[in-house]
CSV table of C-alpha atoms in Angstrom, one decimal:
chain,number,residue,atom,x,y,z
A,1,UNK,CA,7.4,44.0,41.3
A,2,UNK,CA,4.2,42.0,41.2
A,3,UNK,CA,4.6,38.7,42.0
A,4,UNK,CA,2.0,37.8,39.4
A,5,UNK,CA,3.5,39.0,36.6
A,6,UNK,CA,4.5,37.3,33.7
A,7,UNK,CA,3.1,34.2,31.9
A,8,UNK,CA,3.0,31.6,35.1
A,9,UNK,CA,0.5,29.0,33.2
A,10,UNK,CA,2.7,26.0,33.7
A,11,UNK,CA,5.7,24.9,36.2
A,12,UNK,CA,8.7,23.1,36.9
A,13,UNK,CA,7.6,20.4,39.6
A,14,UNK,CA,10.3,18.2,39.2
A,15,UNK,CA,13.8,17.7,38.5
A,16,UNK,CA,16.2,14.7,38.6
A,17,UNK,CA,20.1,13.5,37.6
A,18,UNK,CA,22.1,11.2,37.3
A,19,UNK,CA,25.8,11.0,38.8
A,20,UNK,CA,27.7,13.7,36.7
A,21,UNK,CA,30.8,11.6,35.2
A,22,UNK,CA,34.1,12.3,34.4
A,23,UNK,CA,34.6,11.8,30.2
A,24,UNK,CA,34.9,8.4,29.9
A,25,UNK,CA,33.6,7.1,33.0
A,26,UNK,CA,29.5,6.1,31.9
A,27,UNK,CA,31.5,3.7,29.8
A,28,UNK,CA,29.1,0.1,29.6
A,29,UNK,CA,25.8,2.5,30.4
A,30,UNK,CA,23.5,3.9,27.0
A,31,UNK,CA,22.5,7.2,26.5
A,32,UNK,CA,19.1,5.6,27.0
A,33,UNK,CA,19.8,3.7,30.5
A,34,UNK,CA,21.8,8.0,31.7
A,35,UNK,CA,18.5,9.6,30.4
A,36,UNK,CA,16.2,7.2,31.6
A,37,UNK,CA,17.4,7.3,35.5
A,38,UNK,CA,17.2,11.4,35.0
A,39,UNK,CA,13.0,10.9,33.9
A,40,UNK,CA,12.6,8.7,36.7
A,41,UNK,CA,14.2,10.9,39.5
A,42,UNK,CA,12.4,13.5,37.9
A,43,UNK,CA,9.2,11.8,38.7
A,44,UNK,CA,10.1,11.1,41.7
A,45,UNK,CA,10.7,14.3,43.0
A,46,UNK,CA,7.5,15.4,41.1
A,47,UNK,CA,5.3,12.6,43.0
A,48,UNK,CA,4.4,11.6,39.5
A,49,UNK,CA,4.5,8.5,37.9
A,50,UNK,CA,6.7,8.0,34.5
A,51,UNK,CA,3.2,6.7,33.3
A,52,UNK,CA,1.9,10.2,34.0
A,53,UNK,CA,4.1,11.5,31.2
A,54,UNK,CA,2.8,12.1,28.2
A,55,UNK,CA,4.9,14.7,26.1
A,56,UNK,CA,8.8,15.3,25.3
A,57,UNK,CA,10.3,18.7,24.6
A,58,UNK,CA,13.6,18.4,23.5
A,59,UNK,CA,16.6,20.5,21.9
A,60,UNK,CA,19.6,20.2,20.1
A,61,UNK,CA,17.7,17.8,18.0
A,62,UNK,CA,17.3,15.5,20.0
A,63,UNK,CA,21.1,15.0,19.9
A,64,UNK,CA,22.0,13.3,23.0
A,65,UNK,CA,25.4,15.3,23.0
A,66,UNK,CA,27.5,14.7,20.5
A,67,UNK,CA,26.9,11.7,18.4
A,68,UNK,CA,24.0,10.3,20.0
A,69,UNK,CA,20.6,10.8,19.7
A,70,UNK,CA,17.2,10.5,21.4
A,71,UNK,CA,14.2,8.5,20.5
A,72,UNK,CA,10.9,9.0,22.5
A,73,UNK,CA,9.9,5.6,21.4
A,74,UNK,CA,12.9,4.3,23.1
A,75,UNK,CA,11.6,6.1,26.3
A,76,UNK,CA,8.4,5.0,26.0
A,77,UNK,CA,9.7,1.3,25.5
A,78,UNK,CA,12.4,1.4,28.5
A,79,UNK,CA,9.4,3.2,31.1
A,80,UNK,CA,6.6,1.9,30.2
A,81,UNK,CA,5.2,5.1,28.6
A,82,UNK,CA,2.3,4.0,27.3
A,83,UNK,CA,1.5,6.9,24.6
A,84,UNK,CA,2.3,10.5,24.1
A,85,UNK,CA,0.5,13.5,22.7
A,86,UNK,CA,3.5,15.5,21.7
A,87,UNK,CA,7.3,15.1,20.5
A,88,UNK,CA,9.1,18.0,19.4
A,89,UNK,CA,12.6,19.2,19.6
A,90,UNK,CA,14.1,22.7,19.1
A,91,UNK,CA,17.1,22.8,16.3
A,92,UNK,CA,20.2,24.1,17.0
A,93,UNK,CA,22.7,23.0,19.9
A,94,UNK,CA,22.5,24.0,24.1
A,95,UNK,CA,21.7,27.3,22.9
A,96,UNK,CA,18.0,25.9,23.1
A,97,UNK,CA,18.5,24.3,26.7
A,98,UNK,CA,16.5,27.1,28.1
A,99,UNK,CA,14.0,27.3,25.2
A,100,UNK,CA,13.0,23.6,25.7
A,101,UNK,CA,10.9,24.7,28.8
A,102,UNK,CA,9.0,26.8,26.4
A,103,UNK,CA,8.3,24.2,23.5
A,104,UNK,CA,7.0,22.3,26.8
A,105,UNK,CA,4.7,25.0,27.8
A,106,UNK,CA,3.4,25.5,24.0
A,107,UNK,CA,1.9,21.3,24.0
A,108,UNK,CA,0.5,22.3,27.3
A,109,UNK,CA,-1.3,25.4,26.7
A,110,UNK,CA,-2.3,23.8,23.2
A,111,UNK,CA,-3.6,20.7,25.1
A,112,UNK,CA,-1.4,18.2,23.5
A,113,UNK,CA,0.1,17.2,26.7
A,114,UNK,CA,0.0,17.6,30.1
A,115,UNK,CA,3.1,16.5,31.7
A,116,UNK,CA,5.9,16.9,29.9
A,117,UNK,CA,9.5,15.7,30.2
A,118,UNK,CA,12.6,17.7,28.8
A,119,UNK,CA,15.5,15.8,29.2
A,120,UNK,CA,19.5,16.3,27.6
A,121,UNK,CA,22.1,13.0,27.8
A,122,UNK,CA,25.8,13.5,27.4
A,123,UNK,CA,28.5,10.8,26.9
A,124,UNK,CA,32.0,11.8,24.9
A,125,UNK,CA,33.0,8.5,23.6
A,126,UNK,CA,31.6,9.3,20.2
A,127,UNK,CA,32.7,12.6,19.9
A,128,UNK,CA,34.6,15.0,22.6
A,129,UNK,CA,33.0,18.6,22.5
A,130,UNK,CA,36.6,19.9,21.6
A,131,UNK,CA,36.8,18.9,18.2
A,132,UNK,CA,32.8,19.0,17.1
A,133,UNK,CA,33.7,21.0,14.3
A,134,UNK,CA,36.6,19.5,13.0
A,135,UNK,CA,35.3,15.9,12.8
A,136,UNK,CA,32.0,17.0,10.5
A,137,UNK,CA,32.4,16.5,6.9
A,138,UNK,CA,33.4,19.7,4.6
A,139,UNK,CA,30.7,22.1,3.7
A,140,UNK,CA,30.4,25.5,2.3
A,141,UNK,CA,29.3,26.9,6.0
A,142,UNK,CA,32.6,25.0,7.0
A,143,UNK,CA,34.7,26.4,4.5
A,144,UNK,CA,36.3,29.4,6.7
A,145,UNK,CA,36.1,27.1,10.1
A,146,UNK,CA,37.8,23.9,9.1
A,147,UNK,CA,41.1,25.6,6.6
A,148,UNK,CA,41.3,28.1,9.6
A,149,UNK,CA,41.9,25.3,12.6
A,150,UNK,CA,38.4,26.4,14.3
A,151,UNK,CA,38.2,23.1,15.4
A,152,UNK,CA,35.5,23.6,18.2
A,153,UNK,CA,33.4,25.9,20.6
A,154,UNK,CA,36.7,27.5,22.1
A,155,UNK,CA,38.8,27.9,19.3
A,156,UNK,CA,35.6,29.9,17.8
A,157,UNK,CA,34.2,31.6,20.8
A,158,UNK,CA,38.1,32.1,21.7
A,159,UNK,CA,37.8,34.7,18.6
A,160,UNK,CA,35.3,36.7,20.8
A,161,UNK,CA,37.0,37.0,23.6
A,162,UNK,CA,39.6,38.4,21.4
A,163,UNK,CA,37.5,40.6,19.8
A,164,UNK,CA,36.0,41.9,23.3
A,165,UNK,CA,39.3,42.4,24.3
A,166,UNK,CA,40.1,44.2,21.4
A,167,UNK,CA,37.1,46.5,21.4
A,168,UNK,CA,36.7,47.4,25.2
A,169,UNK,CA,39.8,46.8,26.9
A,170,UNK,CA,38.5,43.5,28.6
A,171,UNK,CA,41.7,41.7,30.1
A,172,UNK,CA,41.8,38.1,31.1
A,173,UNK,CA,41.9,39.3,34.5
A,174,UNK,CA,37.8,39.0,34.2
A,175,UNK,CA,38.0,35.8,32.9
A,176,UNK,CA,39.6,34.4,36.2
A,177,UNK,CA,37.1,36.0,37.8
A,178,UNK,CA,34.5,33.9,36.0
A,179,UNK,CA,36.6,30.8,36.7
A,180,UNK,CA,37.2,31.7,40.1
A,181,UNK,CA,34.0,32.4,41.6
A,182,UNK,CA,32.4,30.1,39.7
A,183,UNK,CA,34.6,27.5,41.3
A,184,UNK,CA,34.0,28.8,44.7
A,185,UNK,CA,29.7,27.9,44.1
A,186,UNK,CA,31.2,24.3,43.6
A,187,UNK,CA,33.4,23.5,46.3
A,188,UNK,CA,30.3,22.6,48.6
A,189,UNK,CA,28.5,20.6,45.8
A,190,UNK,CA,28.1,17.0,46.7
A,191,UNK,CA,27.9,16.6,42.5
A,192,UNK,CA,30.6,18.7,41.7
A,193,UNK,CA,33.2,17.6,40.0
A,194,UNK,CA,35.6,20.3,40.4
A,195,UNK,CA,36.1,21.0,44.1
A,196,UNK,CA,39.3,22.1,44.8
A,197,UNK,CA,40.3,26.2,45.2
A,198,UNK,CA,41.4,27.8,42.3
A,199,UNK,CA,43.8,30.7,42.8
A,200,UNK,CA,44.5,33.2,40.7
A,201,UNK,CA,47.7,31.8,40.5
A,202,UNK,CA,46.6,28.4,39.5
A,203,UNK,CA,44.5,30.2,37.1
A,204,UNK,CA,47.1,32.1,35.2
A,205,UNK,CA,49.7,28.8,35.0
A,206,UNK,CA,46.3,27.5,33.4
A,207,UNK,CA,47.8,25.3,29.9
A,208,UNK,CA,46.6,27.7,27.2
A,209,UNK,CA,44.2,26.3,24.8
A,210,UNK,CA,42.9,28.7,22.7
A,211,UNK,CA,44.5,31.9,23.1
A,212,UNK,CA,43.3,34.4,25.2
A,213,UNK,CA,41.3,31.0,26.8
A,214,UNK,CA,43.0,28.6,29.0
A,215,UNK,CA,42.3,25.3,30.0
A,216,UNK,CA,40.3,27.0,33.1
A,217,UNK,CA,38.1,29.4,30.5
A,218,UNK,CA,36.4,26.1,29.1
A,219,UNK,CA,33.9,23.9,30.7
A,220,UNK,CA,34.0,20.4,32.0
A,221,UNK,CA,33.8,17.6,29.8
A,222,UNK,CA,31.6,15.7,31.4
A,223,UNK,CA,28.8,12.8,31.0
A,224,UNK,CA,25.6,11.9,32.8
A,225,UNK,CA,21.6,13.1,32.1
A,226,UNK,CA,19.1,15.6,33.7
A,227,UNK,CA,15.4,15.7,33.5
A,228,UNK,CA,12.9,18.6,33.8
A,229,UNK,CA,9.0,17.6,34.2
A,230,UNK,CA,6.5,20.8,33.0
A,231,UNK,CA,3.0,20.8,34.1
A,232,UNK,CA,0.3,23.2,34.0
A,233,UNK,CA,0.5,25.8,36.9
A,234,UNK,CA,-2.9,24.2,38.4
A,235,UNK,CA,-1.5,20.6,38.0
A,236,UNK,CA,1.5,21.6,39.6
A,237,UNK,CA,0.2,23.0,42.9
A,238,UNK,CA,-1.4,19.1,43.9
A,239,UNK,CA,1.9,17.7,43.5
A,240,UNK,CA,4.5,17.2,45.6
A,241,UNK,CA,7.2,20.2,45.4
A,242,UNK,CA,6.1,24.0,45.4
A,243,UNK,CA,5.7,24.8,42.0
A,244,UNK,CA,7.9,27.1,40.2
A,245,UNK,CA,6.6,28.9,37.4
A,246,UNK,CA,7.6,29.8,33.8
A,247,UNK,CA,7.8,33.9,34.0
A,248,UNK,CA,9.1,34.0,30.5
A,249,UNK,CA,10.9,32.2,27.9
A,250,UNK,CA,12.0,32.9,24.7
A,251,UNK,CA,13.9,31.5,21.9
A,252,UNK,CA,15.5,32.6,19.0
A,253,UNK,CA,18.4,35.0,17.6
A,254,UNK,CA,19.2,37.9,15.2
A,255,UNK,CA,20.8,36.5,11.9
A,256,UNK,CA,24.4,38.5,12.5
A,257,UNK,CA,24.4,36.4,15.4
A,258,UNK,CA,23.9,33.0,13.5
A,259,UNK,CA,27.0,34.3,11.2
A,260,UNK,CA,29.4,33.3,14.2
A,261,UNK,CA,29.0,29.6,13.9
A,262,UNK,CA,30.0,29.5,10.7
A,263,UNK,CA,32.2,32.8,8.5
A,264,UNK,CA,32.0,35.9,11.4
A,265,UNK,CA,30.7,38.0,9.0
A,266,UNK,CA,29.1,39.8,12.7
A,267,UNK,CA,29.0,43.7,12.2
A,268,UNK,CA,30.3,45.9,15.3
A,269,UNK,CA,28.3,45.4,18.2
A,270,UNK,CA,27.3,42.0,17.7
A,271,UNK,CA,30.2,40.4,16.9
A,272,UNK,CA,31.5,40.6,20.7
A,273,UNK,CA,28.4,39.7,22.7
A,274,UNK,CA,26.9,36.4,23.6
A,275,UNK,CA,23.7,37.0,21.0
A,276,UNK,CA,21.2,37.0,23.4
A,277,UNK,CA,20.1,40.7,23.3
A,278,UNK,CA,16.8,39.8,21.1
A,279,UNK,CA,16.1,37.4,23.4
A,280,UNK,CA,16.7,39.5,26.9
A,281,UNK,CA,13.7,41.9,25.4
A,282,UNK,CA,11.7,39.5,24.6
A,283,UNK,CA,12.0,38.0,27.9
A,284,UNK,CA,11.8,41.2,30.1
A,285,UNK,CA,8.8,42.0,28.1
A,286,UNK,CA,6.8,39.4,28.8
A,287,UNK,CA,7.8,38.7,32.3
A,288,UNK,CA,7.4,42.6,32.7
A,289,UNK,CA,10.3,43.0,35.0
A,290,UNK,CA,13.9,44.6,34.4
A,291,UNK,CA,17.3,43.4,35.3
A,292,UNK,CA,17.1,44.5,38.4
A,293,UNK,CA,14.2,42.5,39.6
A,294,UNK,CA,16.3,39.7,38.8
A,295,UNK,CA,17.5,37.7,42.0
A,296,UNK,CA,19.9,35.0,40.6
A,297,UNK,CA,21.4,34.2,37.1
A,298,UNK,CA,22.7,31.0,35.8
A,299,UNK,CA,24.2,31.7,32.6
A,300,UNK,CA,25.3,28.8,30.2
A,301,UNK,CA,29.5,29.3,31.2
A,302,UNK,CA,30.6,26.9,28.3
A,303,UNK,CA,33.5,29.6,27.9
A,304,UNK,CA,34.4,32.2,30.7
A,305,UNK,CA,34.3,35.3,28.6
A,306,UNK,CA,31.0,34.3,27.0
A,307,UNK,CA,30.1,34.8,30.4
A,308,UNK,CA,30.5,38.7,30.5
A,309,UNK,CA,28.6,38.8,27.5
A,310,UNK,CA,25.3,37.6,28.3
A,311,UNK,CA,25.7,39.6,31.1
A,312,UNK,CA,25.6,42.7,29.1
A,313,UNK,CA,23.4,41.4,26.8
A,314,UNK,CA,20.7,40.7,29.3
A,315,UNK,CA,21.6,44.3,30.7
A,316,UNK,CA,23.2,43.7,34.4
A,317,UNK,CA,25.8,46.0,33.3
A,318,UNK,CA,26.5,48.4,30.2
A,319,UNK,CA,27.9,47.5,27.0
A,320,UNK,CA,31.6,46.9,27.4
A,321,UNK,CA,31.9,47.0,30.8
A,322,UNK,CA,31.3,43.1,31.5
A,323,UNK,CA,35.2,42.8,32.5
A,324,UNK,CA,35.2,46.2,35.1
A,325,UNK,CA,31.5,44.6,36.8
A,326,UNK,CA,33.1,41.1,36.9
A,327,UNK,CA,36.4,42.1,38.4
A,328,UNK,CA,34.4,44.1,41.1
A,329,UNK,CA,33.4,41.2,42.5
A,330,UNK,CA,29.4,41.9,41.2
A,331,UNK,CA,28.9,38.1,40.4
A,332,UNK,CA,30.0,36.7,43.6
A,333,UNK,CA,27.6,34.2,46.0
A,334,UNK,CA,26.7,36.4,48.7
A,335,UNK,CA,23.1,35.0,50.9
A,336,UNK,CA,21.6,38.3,50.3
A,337,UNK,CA,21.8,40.1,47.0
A,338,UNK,CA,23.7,43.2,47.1
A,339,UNK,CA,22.9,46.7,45.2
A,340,UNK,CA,24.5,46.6,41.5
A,341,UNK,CA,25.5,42.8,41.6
A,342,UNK,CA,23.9,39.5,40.3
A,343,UNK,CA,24.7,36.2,42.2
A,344,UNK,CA,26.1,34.0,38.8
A,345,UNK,CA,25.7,30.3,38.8
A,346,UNK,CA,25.4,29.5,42.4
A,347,UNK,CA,25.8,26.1,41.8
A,348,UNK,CA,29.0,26.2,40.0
A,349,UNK,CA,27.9,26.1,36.7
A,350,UNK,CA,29.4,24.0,33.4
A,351,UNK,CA,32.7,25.1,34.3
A,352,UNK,CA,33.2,23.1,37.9
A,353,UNK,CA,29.9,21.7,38.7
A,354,UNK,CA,29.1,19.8,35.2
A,355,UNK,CA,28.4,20.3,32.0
A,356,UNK,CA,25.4,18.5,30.9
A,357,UNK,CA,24.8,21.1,27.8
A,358,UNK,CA,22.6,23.9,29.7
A,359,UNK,CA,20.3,21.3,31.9
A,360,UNK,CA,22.4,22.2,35.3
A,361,UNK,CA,21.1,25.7,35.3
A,362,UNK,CA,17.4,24.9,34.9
A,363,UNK,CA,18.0,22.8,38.0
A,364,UNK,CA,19.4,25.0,40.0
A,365,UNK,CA,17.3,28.1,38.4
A,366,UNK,CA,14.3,25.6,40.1
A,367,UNK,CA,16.2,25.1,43.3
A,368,UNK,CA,16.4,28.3,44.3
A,369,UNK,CA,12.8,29.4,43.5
A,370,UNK,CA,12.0,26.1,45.9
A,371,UNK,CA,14.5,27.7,48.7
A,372,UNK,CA,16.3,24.4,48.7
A,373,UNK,CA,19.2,25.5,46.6
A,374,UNK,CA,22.9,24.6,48.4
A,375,UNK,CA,24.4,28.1,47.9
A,376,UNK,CA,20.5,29.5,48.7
A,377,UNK,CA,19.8,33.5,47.3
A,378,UNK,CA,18.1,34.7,50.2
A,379,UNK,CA,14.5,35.5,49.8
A,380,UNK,CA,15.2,35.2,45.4
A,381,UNK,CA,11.9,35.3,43.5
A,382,UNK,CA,13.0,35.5,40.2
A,383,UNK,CA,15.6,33.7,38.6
A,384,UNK,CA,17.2,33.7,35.4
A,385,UNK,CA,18.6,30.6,33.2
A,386,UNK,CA,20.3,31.1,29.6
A,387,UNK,CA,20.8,28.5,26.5
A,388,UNK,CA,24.1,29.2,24.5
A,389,UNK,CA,25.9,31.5,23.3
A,390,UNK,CA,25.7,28.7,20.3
A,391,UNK,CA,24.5,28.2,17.2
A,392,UNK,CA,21.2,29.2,17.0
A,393,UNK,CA,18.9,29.5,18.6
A,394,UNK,CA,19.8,30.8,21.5
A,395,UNK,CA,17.0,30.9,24.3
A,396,UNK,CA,16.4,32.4,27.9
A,397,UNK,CA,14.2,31.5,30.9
A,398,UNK,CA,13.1,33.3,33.8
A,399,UNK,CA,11.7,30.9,36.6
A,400,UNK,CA,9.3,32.9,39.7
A,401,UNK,CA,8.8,32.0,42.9
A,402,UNK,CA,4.8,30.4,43.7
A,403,UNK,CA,2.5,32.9,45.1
């Protein structure tokens, strides 16, 4: 594989976080003051000043979570930004988390800004994730959800799994090994906040939730902020950390898709994957690599099972056999990659590190294209980060190593 290949006009050059919280525990701090400590330890790391920043990229419109939202005059107020060239944010929910790094590289390459921040805030005072679509107001796209007790993301991507199941023969034997492994990348996180082992037996007393999905096939609910700071590739390589370029990125999503948010009307085929198979050609394409030039994925784990779908979607296995790769063990850490497997969410992903609504993968998709990451891929030049399975769009990001 060329290590040249691919867009690689702009870069990550710097990342920053807050604390990740426990639900409940930001209590007294604003979405503003969480988001605002993220841009500045962004800029930080990037040797930049917040001054410097002149462009925000967000997604989920701007929704800061679930309730909140995000104002860049409010940044600009609280830093000291002094004016920006470019505010956009991609529709949709986290399924855009990856995308965002593209509507930043579209104001650079346009010229409308330079350094751009991209930056997702979560507090669940307002709103828990649980019940998100219980608690919105009737609606004719809400008129099979609500009457049918969907009441959030895991009753409705609990209907997946089922369907998966159903279809293939997947057994929730896979989904502990999502949980489990994914819990093992965590357990030397200084951030985490699930560190503790979790057996298989722990695993399978799990309360059940949303059956087949237990309370260990959900993510955390959890609050704090993340910032990512995109430059131009020439920019980048006069700052302080090594650059790490944007290979690809692509949002989007097929219409069948879309239909799961709101009646599953899905046909065959669609209806149990994660929705992401437009956007793992479109990504491939440009970044003119396969799956197998892939070094590390960090796939948005809001829901174990939805999990095994992206990674058939994105082709590390066939279709339907997500559950038999998984329960061979394909997706465990190991230093150096092995043959036929895919080091998943290295840094414990939504599930036990924190779930900051996609954010935590770019950062650790960065970190390991640095060789800084904790739970380090040995010698990884590519890595891939994913937004959703969620409303759409959904999005995917593939991060290179500088030459």
């Amino acid at each position: 594989m060329a290590t040249d290949s691919g867009l690689r006009d702009v870069a990550i050059v710097g990342v920053g976080s807050t604390p990740y919280y426990k639900r409940g525990e930001s209590a007294g701090t604003s979405i503003t003051q969480l988001a605002s400590e993220a841009i500045l330890s962004a800029c930080e790391d990037a040797g930049l000043s917040v001054k410097d920043i002149d462009g925000f990229a967000y997604y989920s419109g701007a929704g800061a979570g679930y309730g909140d939202k995000m104002e860049s005059v409010d940044f600009m107020e609280t830093l000291g930004i002094p004016e920006v060239g470019f505010s956009a944010t991609i529709t949709g929910g986290g399924g855009g988390s990856a995308g965002a790094i593209g509507l930043a590289r579209a104001a650079i390459v346009a010229g409308d800004a330079s350094v751009v921040v991209t930056v997702m805030a979560l507090q669940q005072q307002k709103q828990r994730l649980g019940t998100v679509v219980a608690a919105k107001p009737p609606s004719v796209q809400g008129s099979f959800l609500q009457p049918s007790g969907l009441a959030g993301p895991g009753h409705m991507m609990s209907i997946l799994a089922r369907r998966h199941m159903h279809d293939y023969g997947t057994t929730r034997d896979a989904f502990a090994e999502v949980a489990i492994s994914t819990r093992l990348n965590a357990l030397n996180r200084p951030k985490a906040i699930q560190k503790t082992l979790l057996t298989r037996e722990k695993y399978f007393a799990g309360r059940m939730i949303a059956e087949p999905l237990s309370i260990y096939d959900f993510c955390l609910e959890t609050e704090g902020a993340v910032a990512v700071i995109t430059t131009s590739i020439d920019r980048a390589r006069d700052l302080r950390q090594r650059p790490v370029p944007v290979v690809a990125v692509a949002h989007g999503g097929s219409r069948e898709w879309g239909r799961g948010f709101s009646w599953f009307g899905m046909p065959d085929g669609v209806f149990a994957s994660g929705g992401h198979a437009p956007i793992a050609d479109r990504v491939y394409k440009q970044a003119g690599v396969t799956p197998q030039d892939i070094d590390v994925a960090l796939i948005y784990d809001h829901f174990t099972p939805m999990v095994i779908m992206q990674l058939e979607d994105y082709g590390f296995c066939a279709k339907g056999e997500g559950g038999a790769f998984v329960e061979s063990g394909a997706i465990r850490y190991t230093a150096e990659r092995r043959p036929g497997t895919i080091p998943v969410n290295t840094h414990g992903g939504q599930l036990s590190e924190g779930y900051v609504i996609g954010m935590t993968q770019i950062v650790e998709g960065v970190e390991q294209m640095r060789g800084t990451a904790i739970n380090q891929v040995q010698g990884a030049e590519l890595a891939l980060c994913t937004g959703g399975p969620a409303s759409l769009p959904v999005s995917g990001l593939i991060l290179g190593r500088d030459r």
